[in-house]
Amino acid sequence: MIDVPPLIQRQSFTRPNPGQVQALAGTPTGFIVDAMGGSGALDFRLRPAIAEQYAFCGVALTVNAGPGDNLALVHALQDVQPGDVLVASAGGFTGCAITGDLVLGMAKNSGAVGFVTDGCVRDLVGLRAVGLPAWSVGVTPNSPQRHRPGTIGYPIALAGHPVASGDIVIADLDGVVVVPQARIAQVLDRLPAIREAEARADATVRAGARLPSFLAVDAGGSTKS
């Protein structure tokens, strides 16, 4: 007899310390990217479905639903814990929405703080009422199927960017950034110096600076090193 694999496969994972998540909450995504050497943001085409509902900071719960289907995403509602961000790959498919207000409303009821997909969403009126920040590449009323195999908790690629369950995902007006779990401590260690440098730079601009410090020219006309 040939064993038939289950439609939905799950993989357990370890979530980061809640204190680490809280320490990153409210941090500008630009600061976090700088702490990771200049990268970490998801594709610029991902935008919040509701413009004013964009900010979150939480733990990635990854779903690979595949194109045109949301069976794995619906099953992932059973795995959501408070503070999670559902990150669902649709394989970049935009022919239909991967979800709408009902599923995301249930996700919020379970404690989810955000949703990200490389596919589309629908039901904007309902999504506004739900209030869960939902980032996607677009909006369409077309509905998905619910019968394809998928995974929950496994690493995925979202618009070409790797995301693993247990990573920390942060969103603000600039975009969505993923901090790999293995780099959380490093990012937290680097952030104080980055905040201090940004504060100094902001102060020089407010004081009237017209050039960055590395282009400052002394009175003799030579460029300072």
XYZ file of C-alpha atoms in Angstrom:
225
model
C 0.000 0.000 0.000
C 1.308 3.438 -0.936
C 1.091 6.015 1.841
C -0.671 9.201 0.791
C 0.980 12.278 2.321
C -1.321 14.670 4.172
C -2.474 17.735 2.313
C -1.114 19.978 5.053
C 2.297 19.375 6.599
C 3.338 21.087 9.823
C 6.746 21.728 11.294
C 7.256 22.863 14.859
C 9.531 25.786 15.637
C 10.824 27.801 18.541
C 9.539 31.326 19.019
C 11.946 34.047 20.189
C 11.877 35.513 23.677
C 8.881 37.887 24.002
C 11.278 40.470 25.416
C 13.204 40.466 22.131
C 10.025 41.135 20.189
C 9.075 43.960 22.543
C 12.562 45.463 22.251
C 12.125 45.773 18.475
C 8.550 47.061 18.578
C 8.314 50.647 17.390
C 11.830 50.659 15.943
C 11.975 52.259 12.467
C 12.508 49.592 9.826
C 15.367 51.669 8.419
C 17.244 51.341 11.710
C 16.728 47.582 11.709
C 17.943 47.269 8.128
C 21.053 49.305 9.013
C 21.689 46.946 11.927
C 21.654 44.051 9.439
C 24.101 45.689 7.044
C 21.632 47.323 4.670
C 19.161 44.578 3.774
C 16.253 42.602 5.169
C 13.219 44.351 3.660
C 10.626 42.472 1.651
C 9.725 43.473 -1.907
C 8.723 47.130 -2.245
C 5.559 46.135 -4.088
C 4.018 44.824 -0.881
C 1.745 47.513 0.522
C -0.846 47.679 3.314
C -4.336 46.861 2.053
C -5.730 49.571 4.342
C -3.376 52.533 4.190
C -3.689 53.567 7.815
C -3.362 49.984 9.115
C 0.279 49.230 8.457
C 2.336 48.867 11.641
C 3.096 45.662 13.501
C 5.927 43.763 15.168
C 5.590 40.053 15.803
C 6.786 36.517 15.250
C 6.546 34.934 11.809
C 4.244 31.947 11.382
C 4.970 30.853 7.817
C 2.502 29.281 5.417
C 3.106 27.999 1.915
C -0.364 27.942 0.388
C 0.637 27.911 -3.271
C -1.096 29.725 -6.129
C -4.843 30.188 -6.050
C -5.482 28.291 -2.823
C -5.776 29.025 0.900
C -6.329 25.621 2.519
C -2.974 25.809 4.331
C -3.692 29.345 5.505
C -7.042 28.324 6.980
C -5.413 25.368 8.737
C -2.756 27.713 10.137
C -5.452 29.429 12.209
C -5.047 26.465 14.575
C -1.378 27.373 15.091
C -1.663 31.118 15.678
C -0.420 32.323 19.045
C -0.701 35.858 20.455
C 1.852 38.115 18.810
C 2.187 36.085 15.598
C 2.393 37.487 12.085
C 0.970 35.148 9.443
C 3.349 35.189 6.473
C 1.707 33.357 3.573
C 3.286 32.548 0.236
C 0.935 32.363 -2.729
C 3.831 31.843 -5.111
C 3.318 35.386 -6.340
C -0.041 34.443 -7.858
C -2.386 37.432 -8.226
C -5.289 35.880 -10.133
C -7.303 35.639 -6.932
C -7.124 36.691 -3.310
C -5.531 34.346 -0.796
C -7.773 35.627 1.987
C -10.234 38.262 3.119
C -11.834 39.689 6.217
C -13.272 36.454 7.671
C -10.033 34.463 7.886
C -8.029 37.473 8.996
C -10.700 38.331 11.543
C -10.319 34.844 13.004
C -6.541 35.268 12.976
C -6.863 38.475 14.945
C -9.251 36.790 17.380
C -6.479 34.242 17.984
C -3.934 36.962 18.733
C -2.295 37.611 15.354
C -0.867 41.128 15.003
C -0.255 41.183 11.252
C -0.509 39.419 7.894
C 1.849 39.441 4.912
C 1.460 37.743 1.537
C 2.986 37.918 -1.924
C -0.520 37.406 -3.281
C -3.703 39.471 -3.103
C -6.370 40.074 -0.489
C -10.051 41.052 -0.748
C -12.956 42.472 1.292
C -11.451 45.873 2.050
C -14.539 47.140 3.876
C -14.415 44.146 6.174
C -10.625 44.324 6.549
C -10.910 47.917 7.701
C -13.327 46.826 10.414
C -11.141 43.864 11.442
C -8.184 46.190 11.956
C -5.439 43.612 11.374
C -2.606 45.150 9.312
C -2.535 43.160 6.058
C 0.258 43.616 3.522
C -0.103 42.256 -0.006
C 0.784 43.011 -3.616
C -2.788 43.923 -4.518
C -6.520 43.565 -4.082
C -8.975 41.492 -6.125
C -12.465 40.168 -5.396
C -11.636 36.819 -7.026
C -11.825 34.010 -4.458
C -9.336 31.164 -3.880
C -9.832 27.403 -3.971
C -9.338 25.270 -0.874
C -7.933 21.887 -1.861
C -4.206 22.112 -2.660
C -1.416 20.760 -0.426
C 0.586 23.230 1.619
C 2.871 23.658 4.602
C 2.781 25.439 7.949
C 5.905 26.337 9.893
C 8.386 25.474 7.152
C 10.760 28.091 5.677
C 9.313 29.882 2.664
C 10.373 32.395 0.042
C 8.152 35.456 -0.098
C 8.721 37.430 -3.297
C 12.216 35.957 -3.363
C 13.059 36.736 0.268
C 13.562 33.884 2.758
C 11.306 33.865 5.816
C 11.309 31.251 8.570
C 8.853 30.691 11.363
C 10.325 32.255 14.492
C 11.819 35.228 12.654
C 10.672 38.653 13.838
C 8.691 40.668 11.287
C 8.341 44.444 11.609
C 6.294 46.825 9.439
C 6.030 50.595 9.273
C 5.372 53.159 6.549
C 8.618 52.245 4.782
C 7.841 48.549 4.380
C 8.192 45.126 5.954
C 11.489 43.872 7.375
C 12.376 40.348 8.487
C 14.943 39.744 11.222
C 16.131 36.122 11.108
C 15.889 34.501 14.509
C 19.631 33.798 14.528
C 20.359 37.533 14.144
C 17.944 38.996 16.686
C 20.532 39.364 19.452
C 23.012 40.926 17.035
C 20.458 43.462 15.814
C 19.497 44.398 19.367
C 23.181 44.897 20.239
C 23.722 47.221 17.270
C 20.572 49.317 17.581
C 21.704 51.680 20.400
C 24.655 52.938 18.336
C 22.442 53.328 15.272
C 19.838 55.304 17.223
C 22.564 57.543 18.632
C 24.117 58.174 15.202
C 20.707 58.949 13.693
C 19.922 61.372 16.523
C 23.229 63.203 15.968
C 22.613 63.407 12.218
C 19.078 64.704 12.755
C 20.420 67.374 15.100
C 22.957 68.605 12.539
C 20.248 68.896 9.886
C 17.998 70.841 12.232
C 20.985 73.075 13.014
C 21.319 73.967 9.336
C 23.820 71.456 7.917
C 23.957 71.510 4.107
C 26.312 68.574 3.581
C 26.961 65.277 5.343
C 29.999 65.265 7.592
C 32.149 63.231 5.212
C 31.754 65.980 2.588
C 32.390 68.845 4.991
C 34.968 71.293 3.624
C 37.279 73.238 5.907
C 38.097 76.906 5.515
C 41.117 76.131 3.338
C 39.003 74.343 0.777
C 40.259 70.826 1.444
C 37.880 68.002 2.225
C 38.058 66.741 5.779
C 38.773 63.052 6.166
